[in-house]
Amino acid sequence: MTIFQIKQAATGAVLWTGCAADEQQALDAMAREAGYADFAALPEPLRGTTVDRLNLG
């Protein structure tokens, strides 16, 4: 697993940081923690995100 950090593109606010196998799983995990079924279920204004793979080693 890799550690990803998802930020809101417009403000740079960190929305989620955690482990996932890939970017899509990270986006889905972030959405689930926010109460949505997956990233596709997020309202359009909330989809403007950037996904960074963190290298902590």
Coordinates of C-alpha atoms in Angstrom, one line a residue:
M1 CA 0.0 0.0 0.0
T2 CA 1.0 3.6 -0.6
I3 CA 0.2 6.7 1.4
F4 CA -1.8 9.3 -0.5
Q5 CA -2.8 12.8 0.4
I6 CA -5.9 14.4 -1.2
K7 CA -6.2 18.2 -1.3
Q8 CA -8.9 20.5 -2.5
A9 CA -7.5 22.0 -5.6
A10 CA -8.9 25.5 -5.1
T11 CA -7.7 26.0 -1.5
G12 CA -5.0 23.5 -0.9
A13 CA -6.9 22.2 2.2
V14 CA -6.1 18.6 3.0
L15 CA -9.2 16.5 2.7
W16 CA -7.7 13.0 3.4
T17 CA -4.5 11.2 4.1
G18 CA -4.2 7.5 4.2
C19 CA -3.1 4.2 2.7
A20 CA -4.5 2.9 -0.6
A21 CA -3.4 0.6 -3.4
D22 CA -3.8 3.4 -6.0
E23 CA -5.2 6.9 -6.6
Q24 CA -8.8 5.7 -7.4
Q25 CA -9.0 3.7 -4.2
A26 CA -7.7 6.7 -2.3
L27 CA -10.4 9.0 -3.8
D28 CA -13.0 6.4 -3.0
A29 CA -11.8 6.1 0.6
M30 CA -11.9 9.8 1.1
A31 CA -15.4 10.0 -0.3
R32 CA -16.6 7.1 2.0
E33 CA -15.2 8.9 5.1
A34 CA -17.2 11.9 4.0
G35 CA -20.4 9.8 3.9
Y36 CA -20.6 9.1 0.2
A37 CA -20.7 5.7 -1.6
D38 CA -17.5 6.5 -3.6
F39 CA -15.8 9.4 -5.4
A40 CA -18.3 9.3 -8.3
A41 CA -21.1 10.0 -5.8
L42 CA -19.5 13.3 -4.7
P43 CA -21.2 16.5 -5.8
E44 CA -19.3 18.1 -8.7
P45 CA -18.0 21.1 -6.7
L46 CA -16.2 18.7 -4.3
R47 CA -14.4 16.8 -7.1
G48 CA -11.8 19.4 -7.7
T49 CA -9.0 17.6 -6.0
T50 CA -5.3 16.8 -6.3
V51 CA -3.9 13.5 -5.3
D52 CA -0.3 13.3 -4.1
R53 CA 1.7 10.1 -3.4
L54 CA 3.7 10.7 -0.2
N55 CA 7.2 9.4 0.0
L56 CA 8.0 9.0 3.7
G57 CA 11.1 6.8 3.5

